[in-house]
């Protein structure tokens, strides 16, 4: 075979092979396809139900099709921000709250005031956190409160601890026969979850990351008390150190973990995965009822070339029947608008009420007044908390250092 | 054959220890994939696989598009390998055989590309690929991976070409070969073992690469196995069995490929180490 023939054959083979490699966008489609990225589409149980819920929208349309994109939770923000930075990205994104506040000042999200009017919907209270600088940049896809979730068969006496001292004793007592009393995150590999857990302790002990004027207060007495309590639990010998959240949550529904402070989405998954588990919930065992709030907004990418289609989907999401169905899928969490639970639901799952009752005490896991700078402050605070947990640094000194760094590096920047 | 001496015994123990240390992680992966869910957090870990749980593998193929992921990864890895080697041969030959202005800078520039992490390049690359309609395609992914492997392979091949006596090429030229024929008919066969080593590097890069695959491709139908595997780690839960079963399946093609070219790799690595 001559060289020319060889080259011709390679080119011909390449041309035959090319369609297999080509973009799916090249496939002729009659509908305008928009993409919706979210980590939640990859979740066991809820993911498939959410995809089916999106499919209901697709079936109701003859011009628009929403394609769910399951992106791993740990890399969703990095992936989407990278794509946005390159001028593209998914049309719709279910962001984590903290990433939402990073996306807004970077002009990555479309303002929605013209499309979504407050007066048209009965929004839940946390909706106010989705407005930045007076402009709306999203609607809540999932709002989730934090309470103490416990396994009645593993907690001493089958009763939840009412105080922090009782909680320490219960966690210790439940740590027998390969079972653990409590679990939380304490590694930078799970930065977002680590922050959520630290916030629950700090808020529960009365601390806040900033004062009413928006000045950082990361070394206030109450914050230091919360960090000291975190350290006390870390050293208790009752937590599976090193286990990531996905692992210890699995341990919970496998009956190997007695208690954790977690959000309603997690409780719903426990209930789905192990319907016979003696699952119960109670207010978190801290001096105050204040706990964190997960707010996952549905947003529209400012780079989208399908603005009208994305808004059409968002308006479909906000319809009462679709809100009710979404709430059923996400379980103990709330949605953008107020949806009353049925008496039957409450009777079957009494822990739902504990989550719902927590709403007045829910505080966003953000530095209020410095929302857009929360990621920077979070990094500094968590690094200092790690010095307390693993390096044995005094909590007061660690948070004093954090306050200095936050003031110098973040606030005055 | 007598009893082993103390020295031989220590050597044997060291070899077995290293072998065990290397083999244990994949073995543990396999055991975990076949451990019943309820036993995953038992007080005592199971050291032997529960073969009755082998249906977990069938279940993985039934419920998860693992086969599609593997085919996509194979296309990307093979494409990266073929393209990388094809593109690296001529610059390697040029660096080895020609003197030209800026040769040193060109050689250094190739290395400099390796100093930049993928994460830094992925944003501009995304923008460029968007302009060229290369997003969400395996061809784009092959090109991105090739850009990373070509410099390394160029330098590896240059080292191998340096070891070929120039007289061999001169003889071919006297016989009437053109320069390009010399490269294809004389040089390439002589550096075949090194090409095999380079192919392993390119294949493994294409097979394992994650950042580009996650960012440049969004369609589930074009998802590679590295991205699919990462997708198991959820916000609220991680199905440990499935992760381990897919990890075992994911590892096998790469191991088979390595076994296939292994003897060429060894000879490639030692080629030129002794000058005669």
XYZ file of C-alpha atoms in Angstrom:
689
model
C 0.000 0.000 0.000
C 1.411 3.400 -0.928
C 1.708 6.250 1.535
C -1.028 8.165 -0.240
C -3.404 5.236 -0.007
C -2.608 4.828 3.673
C -3.343 8.498 4.322
C -6.570 8.291 2.327
C -7.720 5.308 4.351
C -6.937 7.025 7.639
C -8.845 10.146 6.571
C -11.799 8.044 5.414
C -11.824 6.099 8.692
C -11.639 9.352 10.607
C -14.581 10.777 8.699
C -16.609 7.651 9.347
C -15.721 7.784 13.028
C -16.280 11.517 13.498
C -20.044 11.442 14.047
C -19.500 9.138 17.008
C -17.276 11.731 18.593
C -19.230 14.792 17.667
C -21.259 17.142 19.748
C -24.711 16.085 20.726
C -25.730 19.631 19.932
C -25.276 18.761 16.312
C -28.180 16.346 16.487
C -31.178 17.980 14.959
C -33.729 18.867 17.605
C -37.114 20.377 17.187
C -37.218 21.791 20.730
C -35.081 24.546 22.196
C -32.937 22.630 24.683
C -31.731 24.276 27.860
C -29.542 22.688 30.523
C -30.151 22.639 34.269
C -27.129 21.748 36.419
C -27.464 20.525 39.976
C -25.742 18.121 42.330
C -29.135 16.991 43.511
C -29.797 15.135 40.216
C -27.061 12.665 41.173
C -28.503 11.816 44.587
C -29.760 8.326 45.295
C -33.557 8.368 45.515
C -34.229 12.074 45.055
C -32.199 12.395 41.843
C -34.390 10.142 39.748
C -37.577 11.689 41.147
C -36.327 15.179 40.350
C -35.461 14.148 36.805
C -38.981 12.749 36.424
C -40.365 16.036 37.762
C -38.351 17.986 35.153
C -39.622 15.556 32.529
C -43.166 16.636 33.419
C -42.217 20.123 32.304
C -40.769 18.748 29.067
C -43.965 16.861 28.331
C -46.026 19.979 28.964
C -44.033 21.901 26.345
C -43.745 21.733 22.610
C -40.984 24.301 22.264
C -38.673 23.903 25.264
C -36.828 20.951 26.688
C -34.892 21.064 29.957
C -31.963 18.685 30.164
C -30.899 17.934 33.763
C -27.121 17.781 34.281
C -25.943 15.876 37.333
C -22.657 17.390 38.465
C -20.951 16.012 41.592
C -21.635 18.209 44.640
C -17.937 18.525 45.448
C -17.094 19.994 42.032
C -20.325 21.686 40.971
C -19.293 25.227 41.875
C -15.801 24.876 40.375
C -17.109 23.315 37.194
C -19.927 25.788 36.654
C -17.790 28.822 37.523
C -15.113 27.604 35.120
C -17.668 27.245 32.361
C -19.177 30.638 33.184
C -15.703 32.189 33.113
C -15.253 30.750 29.634
C -18.452 32.411 28.456
C -20.704 29.342 28.654
C -22.118 27.023 31.265
C -25.545 25.549 31.955
C -28.591 27.778 31.450
C -30.059 27.015 34.867
C -28.043 26.241 37.989
C -29.098 25.014 41.415
C -26.367 26.658 43.440
C -25.390 26.208 47.021
C -26.140 29.400 48.973
C -22.511 30.361 49.442
C -21.702 29.940 45.756
C -24.757 32.025 44.898
C -23.251 34.916 46.848
C -19.984 34.454 44.980
C -21.724 34.365 41.592
C -23.768 37.564 42.052
C -20.923 40.095 42.447
C -19.089 38.396 39.597
C -22.095 39.220 37.372
C -22.573 35.553 36.571
C -26.320 35.491 37.263
C -29.234 37.082 35.470
C -31.303 39.583 37.504
C -34.903 38.359 37.597
C -36.949 41.344 38.827
C -38.597 41.833 35.461
C -39.595 38.193 35.206
C -40.479 37.186 38.785
C -42.682 39.652 40.679
C -42.947 39.366 44.470
C -46.649 40.110 44.329
C -47.383 37.112 42.110
C -46.209 34.505 44.599
C -46.558 33.649 48.289
C -42.822 33.297 48.946
C -41.421 31.739 52.137
C -39.502 34.010 54.530
C -35.950 33.073 53.414
C -36.780 34.361 49.925
C -35.472 37.739 51.088
C -31.933 36.338 51.107
C -32.091 35.854 47.346
C -32.099 39.578 46.745
C -28.710 41.238 46.627
C -28.506 45.004 46.396
C -32.290 45.101 46.064
C -32.285 42.831 42.990
C -33.575 39.268 42.760
C -31.070 36.755 41.375
C -32.917 33.496 41.999
C -35.784 31.660 43.598
C -35.450 29.077 46.343
C -35.251 25.532 45.041
C -34.759 24.028 48.487
C -34.838 25.559 51.955
C -33.739 23.279 54.718
C -33.564 23.745 58.466
C -31.190 21.997 60.860
C -32.266 20.057 63.950
C -31.003 17.078 65.931
C -31.811 13.829 64.114
C -31.549 10.723 66.278
C -32.067 6.984 66.217
C -34.438 6.226 69.111
C -33.042 2.744 69.569
C -29.468 3.989 70.055
C -29.994 7.055 72.235
C -30.009 6.296 75.984
C -33.618 6.047 77.146
C -34.809 6.627 73.586
C -35.057 10.335 74.402
C -33.186 13.222 72.830
C -30.813 15.250 75.005
C -32.228 18.624 76.003
C -29.005 20.348 77.025
C -25.454 20.348 75.748
C -24.197 18.462 78.815
C -26.895 15.822 78.344
C -25.928 15.619 74.698
C -22.262 14.945 75.515
C -23.284 12.216 77.967
C -25.709 10.648 75.449
C -23.158 10.684 72.636
C -20.564 9.060 74.859
C -23.006 6.440 76.143
C -24.148 5.547 72.631
C -20.572 4.929 71.470
C -20.406 1.163 72.043
C -20.114 -2.009 69.963
C -18.778 -0.281 66.873
C -21.524 2.328 66.938
C -20.912 6.032 67.301
C -22.795 8.651 69.282
C -22.479 11.618 66.938
C -20.849 12.759 63.683
C -19.884 16.014 62.022
C -17.369 17.279 59.489
C -13.918 18.520 60.350
C -11.880 18.553 57.144
C -11.221 21.106 54.426
C -12.018 18.416 51.860
C -15.643 19.020 52.830
C -15.324 22.743 53.282
C -18.958 23.628 52.604
C -20.292 21.002 55.004
C -17.628 21.766 57.608
C -18.789 25.393 57.561
C -22.432 24.349 57.946
C -21.610 22.222 60.983
C -19.480 24.927 62.599
C -22.260 27.474 61.970
C -24.764 25.264 63.816
C -22.555 25.133 66.903
C -21.733 28.847 66.799
C -25.354 29.924 66.204
C -26.580 27.443 68.819
C -24.307 29.012 71.403
C -25.616 32.472 70.535
C -22.765 33.566 68.276
C -22.979 35.333 64.921
C -20.241 36.032 62.384
C -21.117 39.739 62.194
C -23.027 42.418 64.091
C -26.061 44.386 62.926
C -23.834 46.881 61.154
C -22.099 44.140 59.185
C -18.825 44.264 61.128
C -17.143 40.864 61.592
C -17.452 39.383 65.082
C -15.661 36.093 64.621
C -13.884 36.442 67.980
C -16.936 37.382 70.075
C -17.385 35.440 73.333
C -20.362 33.493 71.977
C -18.536 32.476 68.798
C -15.575 31.297 70.869
C -17.981 29.308 73.081
C -19.374 27.597 69.990
C -15.893 26.722 68.699
C -14.874 25.427 72.154
C -17.992 23.213 72.144
C -17.037 21.898 68.687
C -13.628 20.983 70.050
C -15.213 19.320 73.088
C -17.276 17.040 70.831
C -14.267 16.410 68.571
C -12.268 15.173 71.562
C -15.140 13.231 73.136
C -14.203 9.923 71.541
C -17.748 9.568 70.249
C -17.396 10.583 66.594
C -16.089 8.545 63.601
C -13.100 10.809 62.899
C -12.201 10.948 59.233
C -15.588 9.708 57.993
C -17.012 12.060 55.390
C -20.654 13.125 55.478
C -21.764 10.643 52.835
C -20.221 7.836 54.897
C -21.542 8.783 58.316
C -24.991 9.489 56.909
C -24.960 6.010 55.468
C -23.859 4.778 58.895
C -26.925 6.459 60.336
C -29.404 4.609 58.141
C -27.407 1.413 58.667
C -28.056 1.840 62.430
C -24.432 2.612 63.321
C -24.836 6.233 64.334
C -27.031 7.576 67.137
C -27.267 11.323 66.485
C -26.346 14.073 64.089
C -27.391 17.670 63.571
C -28.489 17.767 59.970
C -30.949 19.256 57.539
C -34.370 18.084 56.427
C -33.127 16.772 53.090
C -30.950 14.308 54.971
C -33.818 13.181 57.202
C -35.916 12.531 54.106
C -33.149 10.400 52.606
C -32.839 8.402 55.844
C -36.563 7.810 55.737
C -36.392 6.703 52.095
C -33.389 4.443 52.538
C -34.520 2.839 55.797
C -38.271 3.296 56.328
C -38.173 1.077 59.444
C -35.409 3.068 61.132
C -36.711 4.571 64.417
C -35.954 8.052 63.142
C -36.872 11.037 65.265
C -35.980 14.704 65.452
C -35.692 17.282 68.202
C -34.370 20.816 68.561
C -30.569 20.856 68.562
C -29.174 20.512 72.115
C -27.548 23.915 72.306
C -28.243 26.858 74.642
C -30.293 28.695 71.973
C -32.616 27.432 69.240
C -30.796 29.293 66.459
C -29.456 26.957 63.776
C -28.248 27.213 60.221
C -30.369 27.339 57.119
C -29.615 25.722 53.786
C -30.870 27.824 50.947
C -30.264 26.347 47.510
C -31.382 28.847 44.868
C -32.431 28.143 41.323
C -30.645 30.704 39.161
C -30.206 31.622 35.514
C -26.723 31.877 34.054
C -26.028 35.384 32.712
C -24.355 33.761 29.675
C -27.514 31.955 28.633
C -28.668 32.317 25.062
C -32.078 30.938 26.052
C -33.261 33.533 28.562
C -36.958 33.250 27.771
C -36.918 29.463 27.912
C -35.097 29.504 31.258
C -37.615 31.983 32.689
C -40.490 29.861 31.357
C -39.113 26.903 33.308
C -38.656 29.003 36.435
C -42.266 30.176 36.266
C -43.390 26.559 35.802
C -41.398 25.623 38.939
C -43.250 28.298 40.924
C -46.726 27.038 40.028
C -48.514 25.759 43.192
C -48.992 22.183 41.924
C -45.343 21.906 40.922
C -44.183 23.439 44.207
C -46.228 20.862 46.120
C -44.748 18.020 44.119
C -41.233 19.396 44.536
C -41.741 19.602 48.306
C -42.889 15.978 48.338
C -39.729 14.962 46.505
C -37.290 16.900 48.681
C -38.975 15.762 51.881
C -38.441 17.716 55.063
C -37.262 20.811 53.224
C -39.348 23.749 52.090
C -39.636 25.234 48.633
C -39.835 28.773 47.264
C -43.496 29.358 48.112
C -45.507 28.418 51.186
C -46.902 24.903 50.840
C -48.942 23.509 53.744
C -48.246 19.906 54.700
C -51.136 17.517 54.978
C -52.216 16.141 58.371
C -51.562 12.693 56.972
C -47.943 13.574 56.207
C -47.394 14.938 59.709
C -49.000 11.858 61.272
C -46.786 9.504 59.261
C -43.623 11.521 59.737
C -43.805 13.513 62.977
C -40.210 14.663 62.509
C -41.404 16.854 59.622
C -43.010 19.191 62.158
C -39.759 19.568 64.096
C -38.055 20.785 60.926
C -40.940 23.082 60.028
C -41.056 24.550 63.562
C -37.380 25.422 63.305
C -37.986 28.014 60.560
C -38.354 31.059 62.887
C -34.955 30.214 64.406
C -33.181 29.570 61.126
C -30.205 31.768 60.298
C -28.460 31.666 56.881
C -24.967 30.237 57.068
C -23.569 33.489 55.816
C -21.786 36.493 57.245
C -24.741 38.847 57.268
C -23.845 42.227 55.789
C -20.786 40.654 54.176
C -22.626 37.949 52.253
C -20.518 38.250 49.133
C -17.355 37.928 51.204
C -18.540 34.853 53.064
C -16.322 32.436 51.039
C -13.180 34.386 52.026
C -14.216 34.642 55.680
C -15.231 30.985 55.682
C -11.758 29.962 54.524
C -10.026 31.961 57.262
C -12.375 30.799 60.028
C -12.202 27.126 59.075
C -8.414 27.161 58.896
C -8.372 28.570 62.434
C -10.941 26.024 63.637
C -8.708 23.258 62.284
C -5.838 24.666 64.343
C -8.089 24.328 67.387
C -9.229 20.802 66.545
C -5.999 19.303 65.325
C -3.296 21.624 66.654
C -4.783 22.158 70.096
C -4.745 25.946 69.736
C -6.750 27.882 72.306
C -10.157 28.744 70.736
C -9.969 32.356 71.914
C -6.532 32.923 70.378
C -7.544 31.131 67.166
C -10.600 33.311 66.708
C -8.719 36.490 67.680
C -6.275 35.672 64.886
C -9.201 34.964 62.569
C -10.759 38.329 63.395
C -7.481 40.108 62.608
C -7.136 38.278 59.294
C -10.743 38.867 58.312
C -10.424 42.588 59.099
C -7.107 42.999 57.291
C -7.558 40.705 54.318
C -11.271 40.710 53.609
C -13.077 43.734 55.002
C -10.421 46.330 54.140
C -9.667 44.814 50.751
C 18.641 -26.181 46.485
C 19.287 -25.455 50.129
C 17.445 -23.337 52.657
C 17.384 -19.613 51.982
C 20.149 -17.597 53.622
C 19.182 -14.815 56.022
C 19.980 -12.249 53.364
C 17.852 -14.023 50.762
C 15.060 -14.415 53.311
C 15.102 -10.708 54.058
C 15.030 -9.921 50.359
C 12.115 -12.277 49.846
C 10.250 -10.769 52.802
C 10.864 -7.265 51.467
C 9.646 -8.246 47.997
C 6.537 -9.935 49.369
C 5.877 -6.942 51.641
C 6.120 -4.473 48.756
C 4.008 -6.729 46.570
C 1.370 -6.926 49.298
C 1.414 -3.158 49.823
C 0.927 -2.596 46.086
C -1.747 -5.243 45.654
C -3.753 -4.534 48.797
C -5.641 -1.350 47.674
C -7.124 -2.962 44.515
C -7.815 -6.123 46.491
C -9.620 -4.110 49.167
C -11.569 -2.319 46.463
C -12.699 -5.713 45.158
C -13.582 -7.035 48.622
C -15.581 -3.894 49.463
C -17.505 -4.128 46.194
C -18.636 -7.594 47.265
C -19.377 -6.804 50.907
C -23.076 -6.684 51.836
C -24.271 -3.193 52.668
C -25.061 -3.986 56.299
C -21.570 -5.410 56.811
C -19.777 -2.323 55.525
C -19.715 -0.734 58.957
C -19.393 -3.930 60.973
C -17.002 -4.082 63.906
C -14.748 -6.477 62.048
C -13.854 -5.874 58.430
C -14.257 -8.802 56.044
C -10.942 -9.778 54.531
C -12.359 -12.177 51.963
C -14.801 -11.255 49.194
C -18.393 -12.443 49.583
C -18.793 -14.107 46.197
C -22.535 -14.458 46.660
C -22.679 -10.665 46.246
C -21.238 -10.852 42.713
C -24.626 -9.827 41.348
C -23.644 -6.299 42.403
C -21.576 -6.113 39.220
C -24.499 -7.105 37.033
C -26.612 -4.545 38.873
C -24.078 -1.819 38.179
C -24.200 -2.507 34.445
C -28.003 -2.686 34.561
C -28.616 0.566 36.432
C -25.641 2.736 35.530
C -24.342 3.531 32.007
C -20.903 2.162 32.885
C -20.447 0.610 29.450
C -21.024 3.996 27.785
C -18.561 5.654 30.173
C -15.926 3.034 29.422
C -16.407 3.323 25.663
C -16.092 7.111 25.910
C -12.958 6.800 28.039
C -11.508 4.291 25.599
C -12.173 6.635 22.659
C -10.579 9.557 24.494
C -7.582 7.541 25.693
C -6.965 5.884 22.327
C -7.462 9.136 20.433
C -5.096 10.947 22.786
C -2.493 8.208 22.388
C -2.604 8.045 18.602
C -2.713 11.808 18.107
C -0.017 12.509 20.695
C 2.428 10.088 19.135
C 1.641 11.249 15.615
C 2.198 14.872 16.567
C 5.266 14.289 18.738
C 7.431 12.332 16.292
C 8.365 15.193 13.967
C 9.204 17.804 16.639
C 11.164 15.126 18.523
C 13.122 14.370 15.357
C 13.679 18.068 14.715
C 14.944 18.661 18.255
C 17.276 15.711 17.970
C 18.660 16.143 14.496
C 18.419 19.778 13.401
C 20.124 22.939 14.497
C 17.845 25.926 14.168
C 17.434 29.349 15.686
C 15.457 29.243 18.923
C 15.882 25.496 19.369
C 16.656 25.885 23.084
C 13.691 28.181 23.640
C 11.409 25.813 21.728
C 12.539 22.878 23.849
C 12.100 24.837 27.068
C 8.706 26.129 25.943
C 7.537 22.560 25.540
C 8.526 21.841 29.111
C 7.006 25.088 30.325
C 3.564 23.899 29.268
C 3.875 21.182 31.892
C 4.389 23.775 34.630
C 0.824 25.046 34.297
C -1.868 23.011 36.014
C -4.912 21.946 34.009
C -7.176 23.883 36.349
C -5.480 27.112 35.267
C -5.816 26.435 31.565
C -9.321 25.098 31.539
C -11.054 28.521 31.563
C -9.286 29.952 28.457
C -9.504 26.543 26.807
C -13.261 26.482 27.445
C -13.599 29.888 25.747
C -11.524 28.804 22.744
C -13.395 25.516 22.403
C -16.714 27.361 22.595
C -15.641 29.530 19.637
C -14.587 26.448 17.693
C -17.714 24.417 18.537
C -15.545 21.812 20.229
C -17.433 21.821 23.537
C -19.388 18.752 24.493
C -17.507 16.518 22.093
C -14.984 13.761 22.559
C -12.835 15.271 19.804
C -12.417 18.404 21.917
C -11.441 16.282 24.879
C -8.888 14.365 22.813
C -7.366 17.632 21.590
C -7.159 19.074 25.117
C -5.495 15.947 26.459
C -3.158 15.753 23.491
C -1.988 19.298 24.153
C -0.832 18.097 27.570
C 0.850 14.879 26.487
C 2.629 15.985 23.297
C 5.424 17.939 25.089
C 6.289 15.036 27.387
C 6.231 12.508 24.567
C 8.290 14.800 22.339
C 11.079 14.872 24.893
C 10.925 11.152 25.530
C 11.168 10.434 21.799
C 13.943 12.983 21.343
C 16.000 11.080 23.906
C 15.430 7.840 22.033
C 16.249 9.370 18.621
C 19.455 10.824 20.077
C 20.549 7.235 20.682
C 20.211 6.191 17.031
C 23.559 6.441 15.211
C 23.382 9.071 12.483
C 25.165 6.614 10.166
C 21.966 4.549 9.948
C 20.126 7.526 8.497
C 22.997 8.388 6.184
C 22.891 4.862 4.801
C 19.163 5.195 4.169
C 19.704 8.518 2.419
C 22.342 6.952 0.141
C 19.689 4.347 -0.684
C 17.427 7.180 -1.853
C 15.146 7.731 1.113
C 13.678 11.181 1.596
C 13.827 12.783 5.046
C 10.216 11.919 5.835
C 10.733 8.328 4.658
C 13.761 8.083 6.933
C 11.641 9.183 9.895
C 8.796 6.772 9.107
C 10.748 3.786 7.796
C 13.976 3.953 9.794
C 13.593 6.050 12.936
C 10.104 5.015 14.033
C 10.804 1.255 14.008
C 14.040 1.800 15.906
C 12.306 3.782 18.651
C 9.291 1.444 18.809
C 9.958 0.420 22.442
C 10.072 4.074 23.464
C 6.907 4.702 21.486
C 5.252 1.979 23.569
C 6.329 3.715 26.780
C 5.031 7.018 25.417
C 1.769 5.339 24.453
C 1.302 4.178 28.042
C 1.798 7.723 29.327
C -0.648 9.171 26.803
C -3.221 6.423 27.283
C -3.221 6.691 31.070
C -3.484 10.474 30.871
C -6.484 10.235 28.553
C -8.026 7.457 30.611
C -7.708 9.145 34.006
C -8.112 12.814 33.123
C -10.914 14.505 35.088
C -10.831 18.332 34.982
C -11.206 18.723 31.210
C -13.667 15.842 30.997
C -15.856 17.400 33.689
C -15.716 20.929 32.320
C -15.631 20.577 28.548
C -18.243 17.833 28.250
C -21.718 18.133 29.703
C -23.867 15.520 27.940
C -24.395 12.367 29.935
C -23.991 10.330 26.739
C -20.436 11.632 26.332
C -19.424 11.306 29.970
C -16.131 9.530 30.617
C -15.640 6.977 33.363
C -13.515 9.289 35.548
C -16.373 11.812 35.682
C -19.019 9.135 36.082
C -17.113 7.671 38.993
C -16.794 11.053 40.723
C -20.536 11.525 40.310
C -21.198 8.808 42.858
C -19.937 11.039 45.654
C -23.154 12.847 46.433
C -24.072 15.744 48.675
C -26.037 13.482 50.972
C -24.897 9.945 50.288
C -22.363 7.804 48.460
C -23.216 4.264 47.329
C -19.987 2.592 48.418
C -20.690 -0.729 46.661
C -21.338 0.863 43.310
C -18.283 3.103 43.616
C -16.056 0.128 44.341
C -17.602 -2.117 41.689
C -17.260 0.586 39.037
C -13.720 1.335 40.248
C -12.741 -2.294 39.706
C -14.313 -2.291 36.240
C -12.686 1.069 35.473
C -9.243 -0.189 36.463
C -9.290 -3.352 34.365
C -8.958 -1.914 30.819
C -6.006 0.234 31.892
C -4.307 -2.761 33.511
C -4.935 -4.912 30.425
C -3.512 -2.195 28.183
C -0.434 -1.948 30.386
C 0.090 -5.711 30.386
C -0.217 -5.682 26.613
C 2.564 -3.139 26.081
C 4.528 -3.827 29.267
C 7.441 -5.712 27.714
C 7.925 -2.952 25.153
C 7.810 -0.381 27.922
C 10.579 -2.104 29.890
C 12.761 -2.359 26.847
C 11.939 1.260 25.995
C 12.946 2.479 29.409
C 16.269 0.689 29.286
C 16.999 1.545 25.643
C 20.025 3.780 25.366
C 21.014 3.252 28.999
C 24.178 1.432 27.913
C 26.240 2.822 25.075
C 28.206 0.284 23.079
